[in-house]
Amino acid sequence: MPNIKSAKKRVLVSSAQNTRNKAKRSELKTLMKKATADNADNAAIMAAIVKIDRAATKGLIHKNKAARIKSRLTRKLSA
């Protein structure tokens, strides 16, 4: 455990961010599973695409990964 006050604060802040990011990643994975399911409707796919864009903007996932996932979902949507 750190002794310096600012280091203690960083530990608290980073653990809070870690918890928040973990929850958002889990939510994102759930939406992607629903969108890639065989019986997925267009609304589920579009909702997943919007969430993926938001996650890439916030830095939760890499922008190239977001583009790859969106491309796959869009192909599924148009098929």
CSV table of N, CA and C in Angstrom, one decimal:
chain,number,residue,atom,x,y,z
A,1,MET,N,0.8,-1.2,0.0
A,1,MET,CA,0.0,0.0,0.0
A,1,MET,C,0.9,1.2,0.0
A,2,PRO,N,0.5,2.2,-0.8
A,2,PRO,CA,1.4,3.4,-0.9
A,2,PRO,C,1.3,4.3,0.4
A,3,ASN,N,2.3,5.0,0.6
A,3,ASN,CA,2.4,5.9,1.8
A,3,ASN,C,2.1,7.4,1.4
A,4,ILE,N,2.3,7.8,0.2
A,4,ILE,CA,2.1,9.2,-0.2
A,4,ILE,C,0.6,9.3,-0.5
A,5,LYS,N,0.1,10.5,-0.1
A,5,LYS,CA,-1.3,10.8,-0.2
A,5,LYS,C,-1.8,10.7,-1.6
A,6,SER,N,-1.1,11.3,-2.6
A,6,SER,CA,-1.5,11.3,-4.0
A,6,SER,C,-1.5,9.8,-4.5
A,7,ALA,N,-0.6,9.0,-4.1
A,7,ALA,CA,-0.5,7.7,-4.6
A,7,ALA,C,-1.7,6.8,-4.0
A,8,LYS,N,-2.1,7.1,-2.8
A,8,LYS,CA,-3.2,6.5,-2.2
A,8,LYS,C,-4.5,6.8,-3.0
A,9,LYS,N,-4.6,8.1,-3.4
A,9,LYS,CA,-5.8,8.5,-4.2
A,9,LYS,C,-5.8,7.8,-5.5
A,10,ARG,N,-4.6,7.7,-6.2
A,10,ARG,CA,-4.5,7.1,-7.5
A,10,ARG,C,-5.0,5.6,-7.4
A,11,VAL,N,-4.6,4.9,-6.3
A,11,VAL,CA,-5.0,3.5,-6.1
A,11,VAL,C,-6.6,3.5,-6.1
A,12,LEU,N,-7.2,4.4,-5.3
A,12,LEU,CA,-8.6,4.4,-5.2
A,12,LEU,C,-9.3,4.7,-6.5
A,13,VAL,N,-8.8,5.7,-7.2
A,13,VAL,CA,-9.4,6.2,-8.4
A,13,VAL,C,-9.2,5.1,-9.5
A,14,SER,N,-8.0,4.5,-9.6
A,14,SER,CA,-7.8,3.5,-10.6
A,14,SER,C,-8.7,2.2,-10.4
A,15,SER,N,-8.9,1.9,-9.1
A,15,SER,CA,-9.7,0.7,-8.8
A,15,SER,C,-11.2,1.0,-9.2
A,16,ALA,N,-11.6,2.2,-9.0
A,16,ALA,CA,-13.0,2.6,-9.4
A,16,ALA,C,-13.1,2.6,-10.9
A,17,GLN,N,-12.1,3.1,-11.6
A,17,GLN,CA,-12.2,3.1,-13.1
A,17,GLN,C,-12.1,1.6,-13.6
A,18,ASN,N,-11.3,0.8,-12.9
A,18,ASN,CA,-11.2,-0.6,-13.3
A,18,ASN,C,-12.6,-1.3,-13.2
A,19,THR,N,-13.2,-1.1,-12.1
A,19,THR,CA,-14.6,-1.7,-11.9
A,19,THR,C,-15.6,-1.2,-12.9
A,20,ARG,N,-15.5,0.1,-13.2
A,20,ARG,CA,-16.5,0.7,-14.2
A,20,ARG,C,-16.2,0.1,-15.6
A,21,ASN,N,-14.9,0.1,-16.0
A,21,ASN,CA,-14.6,-0.5,-17.3
A,21,ASN,C,-14.9,-1.9,-17.4
A,22,LYS,N,-14.7,-2.7,-16.3
A,22,LYS,CA,-15.1,-4.1,-16.4
A,22,LYS,C,-16.6,-4.3,-16.6
A,23,ALA,N,-17.4,-3.5,-16.0
A,23,ALA,CA,-18.8,-3.6,-16.1
A,23,ALA,C,-19.2,-3.2,-17.6
A,24,LYS,N,-18.6,-2.2,-18.1
A,24,LYS,CA,-19.0,-1.7,-19.4
A,24,LYS,C,-18.5,-2.7,-20.5
A,25,ARG,N,-17.3,-3.4,-20.3
A,25,ARG,CA,-16.9,-4.4,-21.2
A,25,ARG,C,-17.8,-5.6,-21.2
A,26,SER,N,-18.3,-6.0,-20.0
A,26,SER,CA,-19.2,-7.1,-19.9
A,26,SER,C,-20.5,-6.8,-20.6
A,27,GLU,N,-21.0,-5.6,-20.4
A,27,GLU,CA,-22.2,-5.2,-21.1
A,27,GLU,C,-22.1,-5.2,-22.6
A,28,LEU,N,-20.9,-4.7,-23.0
A,28,LEU,CA,-20.6,-4.7,-24.5
A,28,LEU,C,-20.6,-6.2,-25.0
A,29,LYS,N,-19.9,-7.1,-24.3
A,29,LYS,CA,-19.9,-8.5,-24.8
A,29,LYS,C,-21.3,-9.1,-24.8
A,30,THR,N,-22.1,-8.8,-23.8
A,30,THR,CA,-23.5,-9.3,-23.8
A,30,THR,C,-24.2,-8.8,-25.1
A,31,LEU,N,-24.1,-7.5,-25.4
A,31,LEU,CA,-24.8,-7.0,-26.5
A,31,LEU,C,-24.3,-7.6,-27.8
A,32,MET,N,-23.0,-7.8,-27.9
A,32,MET,CA,-22.4,-8.5,-29.1
A,32,MET,C,-22.9,-9.9,-29.3
A,33,LYS,N,-23.1,-10.6,-28.1
A,33,LYS,CA,-23.6,-12.0,-28.2
A,33,LYS,C,-25.0,-12.0,-28.7
A,34,LYS,N,-25.8,-11.0,-28.2
A,34,LYS,CA,-27.2,-10.9,-28.6
A,34,LYS,C,-27.3,-10.6,-30.1
A,35,ALA,N,-26.4,-9.7,-30.6
A,35,ALA,CA,-26.4,-9.3,-32.0
A,35,ALA,C,-26.0,-10.4,-32.9
A,36,THR,N,-25.1,-11.2,-32.4
A,36,THR,CA,-24.5,-12.3,-33.3
A,36,THR,C,-25.3,-13.6,-33.2
A,37,ALA,N,-26.3,-13.6,-32.4
A,37,ALA,CA,-27.2,-14.8,-32.3
A,37,ALA,C,-27.9,-15.0,-33.6
A,38,ASP,N,-28.4,-16.2,-33.8
A,38,ASP,CA,-29.0,-16.6,-35.1
A,38,ASP,C,-30.4,-15.8,-35.2
A,39,ASN,N,-31.1,-15.6,-34.1
A,39,ASN,CA,-32.4,-15.0,-34.2
A,39,ASN,C,-32.4,-13.5,-33.9
A,40,ALA,N,-31.2,-12.9,-34.1
A,40,ALA,CA,-31.1,-11.4,-33.7
A,40,ALA,C,-31.8,-10.6,-34.7
A,41,ASP,N,-32.5,-9.6,-34.2
A,41,ASP,CA,-33.2,-8.7,-35.1
A,41,ASP,C,-32.4,-7.5,-35.4
A,42,ASN,N,-32.8,-6.6,-36.3
A,42,ASN,CA,-32.1,-5.5,-36.8
A,42,ASN,C,-31.8,-4.5,-35.6
A,43,ALA,N,-32.8,-4.3,-34.7
A,43,ALA,CA,-32.7,-3.4,-33.6
A,43,ALA,C,-31.5,-3.8,-32.7
A,44,ALA,N,-31.4,-5.1,-32.5
A,44,ALA,CA,-30.3,-5.6,-31.6
A,44,ALA,C,-29.0,-5.3,-32.2
A,45,ILE,N,-28.9,-5.5,-33.5
A,45,ILE,CA,-27.6,-5.3,-34.2
A,45,ILE,C,-27.3,-3.8,-34.2
A,46,MET,N,-28.2,-2.9,-34.5
A,46,MET,CA,-28.0,-1.5,-34.5
A,46,MET,C,-27.6,-1.0,-33.1
A,47,ALA,N,-28.3,-1.5,-32.1
A,47,ALA,CA,-27.9,-1.1,-30.7
A,47,ALA,C,-26.5,-1.5,-30.4
A,48,ALA,N,-26.1,-2.7,-30.8
A,48,ALA,CA,-24.7,-3.1,-30.6
A,48,ALA,C,-23.7,-2.2,-31.3
A,49,ILE,N,-24.0,-1.8,-32.5
A,49,ILE,CA,-23.1,-1.0,-33.3
A,49,ILE,C,-23.0,0.4,-32.6
A,50,VAL,N,-24.0,0.9,-32.1
A,50,VAL,CA,-24.0,2.2,-31.4
A,50,VAL,C,-23.1,2.1,-30.1
A,51,LYS,N,-23.3,1.0,-29.4
A,51,LYS,CA,-22.5,0.8,-28.1
A,51,LYS,C,-21.0,0.6,-28.5
A,52,ILE,N,-20.7,-0.1,-29.6
A,52,ILE,CA,-19.4,-0.3,-30.0
A,52,ILE,C,-18.7,1.0,-30.3
A,53,ASP,N,-19.4,1.8,-31.1
A,53,ASP,CA,-18.9,3.2,-31.4
A,53,ASP,C,-18.6,4.0,-30.1
A,54,ARG,N,-19.5,3.9,-29.2
A,54,ARG,CA,-19.3,4.7,-28.0
A,54,ARG,C,-18.1,4.1,-27.2
A,55,ALA,N,-17.9,2.8,-27.1
A,55,ALA,CA,-16.8,2.2,-26.4
A,55,ALA,C,-15.5,2.5,-27.1
A,56,ALA,N,-15.4,2.6,-28.4
A,56,ALA,CA,-14.2,3.0,-29.1
A,56,ALA,C,-13.9,4.4,-28.8
A,57,THR,N,-14.9,5.3,-28.8
A,57,THR,CA,-14.7,6.7,-28.6
A,57,THR,C,-14.1,6.9,-27.2
A,58,LYS,N,-14.6,6.2,-26.2
A,58,LYS,CA,-14.2,6.3,-24.8
A,58,LYS,C,-12.9,5.6,-24.5
A,59,GLY,N,-12.4,4.8,-25.5
A,59,GLY,CA,-11.1,4.2,-25.2
A,59,GLY,C,-11.3,2.8,-24.6
A,60,LEU,N,-12.5,2.3,-24.5
A,60,LEU,CA,-12.7,1.0,-23.8
A,60,LEU,C,-12.2,-0.1,-24.7
A,61,ILE,N,-12.3,0.0,-26.0
A,61,ILE,CA,-11.8,-1.0,-26.9
A,61,ILE,C,-11.0,-0.2,-28.0
A,62,HIS,N,-10.1,-0.8,-28.7
A,62,HIS,CA,-9.4,-0.2,-29.8
A,62,HIS,C,-10.2,0.1,-31.0
A,63,LYS,N,-9.9,1.2,-31.7
A,63,LYS,CA,-10.8,1.7,-32.8
A,63,LYS,C,-10.8,0.7,-33.9
A,64,ASN,N,-9.7,0.0,-34.1
A,64,ASN,CA,-9.6,-1.0,-35.2
A,64,ASN,C,-10.5,-2.3,-34.8
A,65,LYS,N,-10.5,-2.6,-33.6
A,65,LYS,CA,-11.3,-3.7,-33.1
A,65,LYS,C,-12.8,-3.4,-33.3
A,66,ALA,N,-13.1,-2.1,-33.0
A,66,ALA,CA,-14.5,-1.7,-33.1
A,66,ALA,C,-14.9,-1.7,-34.6
A,67,ALA,N,-14.0,-1.3,-35.5
A,67,ALA,CA,-14.3,-1.3,-36.9
A,67,ALA,C,-14.5,-2.7,-37.4
A,68,ARG,N,-13.7,-3.6,-36.9
A,68,ARG,CA,-13.8,-5.0,-37.4
A,68,ARG,C,-15.1,-5.6,-36.9
A,69,ILE,N,-15.5,-5.4,-35.7
A,69,ILE,CA,-16.7,-6.0,-35.1
A,69,ILE,C,-17.9,-5.4,-35.9
A,70,LYS,N,-17.9,-4.0,-36.1
A,70,LYS,CA,-19.0,-3.4,-36.8
A,70,LYS,C,-19.1,-3.9,-38.2
A,71,SER,N,-18.0,-4.2,-38.9
A,71,SER,CA,-18.0,-4.7,-40.2
A,71,SER,C,-18.7,-6.1,-40.2
A,72,ARG,N,-18.4,-6.9,-39.3
A,72,ARG,CA,-19.0,-8.2,-39.2
A,72,ARG,C,-20.5,-8.1,-39.0
A,73,LEU,N,-20.9,-7.2,-38.1
A,73,LEU,CA,-22.3,-7.1,-37.8
A,73,LEU,C,-23.1,-6.5,-38.9
A,74,THR,N,-22.4,-5.6,-39.7
A,74,THR,CA,-23.1,-5.0,-40.8
A,74,THR,C,-23.3,-6.0,-41.9
A,75,ARG,N,-22.3,-6.9,-42.1
A,75,ARG,CA,-22.5,-8.0,-43.1
A,75,ARG,C,-23.6,-8.9,-42.7
A,76,LYS,N,-23.7,-9.2,-41.4
A,76,LYS,CA,-24.8,-10.0,-40.9
A,76,LYS,C,-26.2,-9.3,-41.2
A,77,LEU,N,-26.2,-8.0,-41.0
A,77,LEU,CA,-27.4,-7.2,-41.1
A,77,LEU,C,-27.9,-7.2,-42.6
A,78,SER,N,-26.9,-7.0,-43.5
A,78,SER,CA,-27.3,-7.0,-44.9
A,78,SER,C,-27.6,-8.4,-45.5
A,79,ALA,N,-27.1,-9.4,-44.9
A,79,ALA,CA,-27.4,-10.8,-45.4
A,79,ALA,C,-28.8,-11.2,-45.2
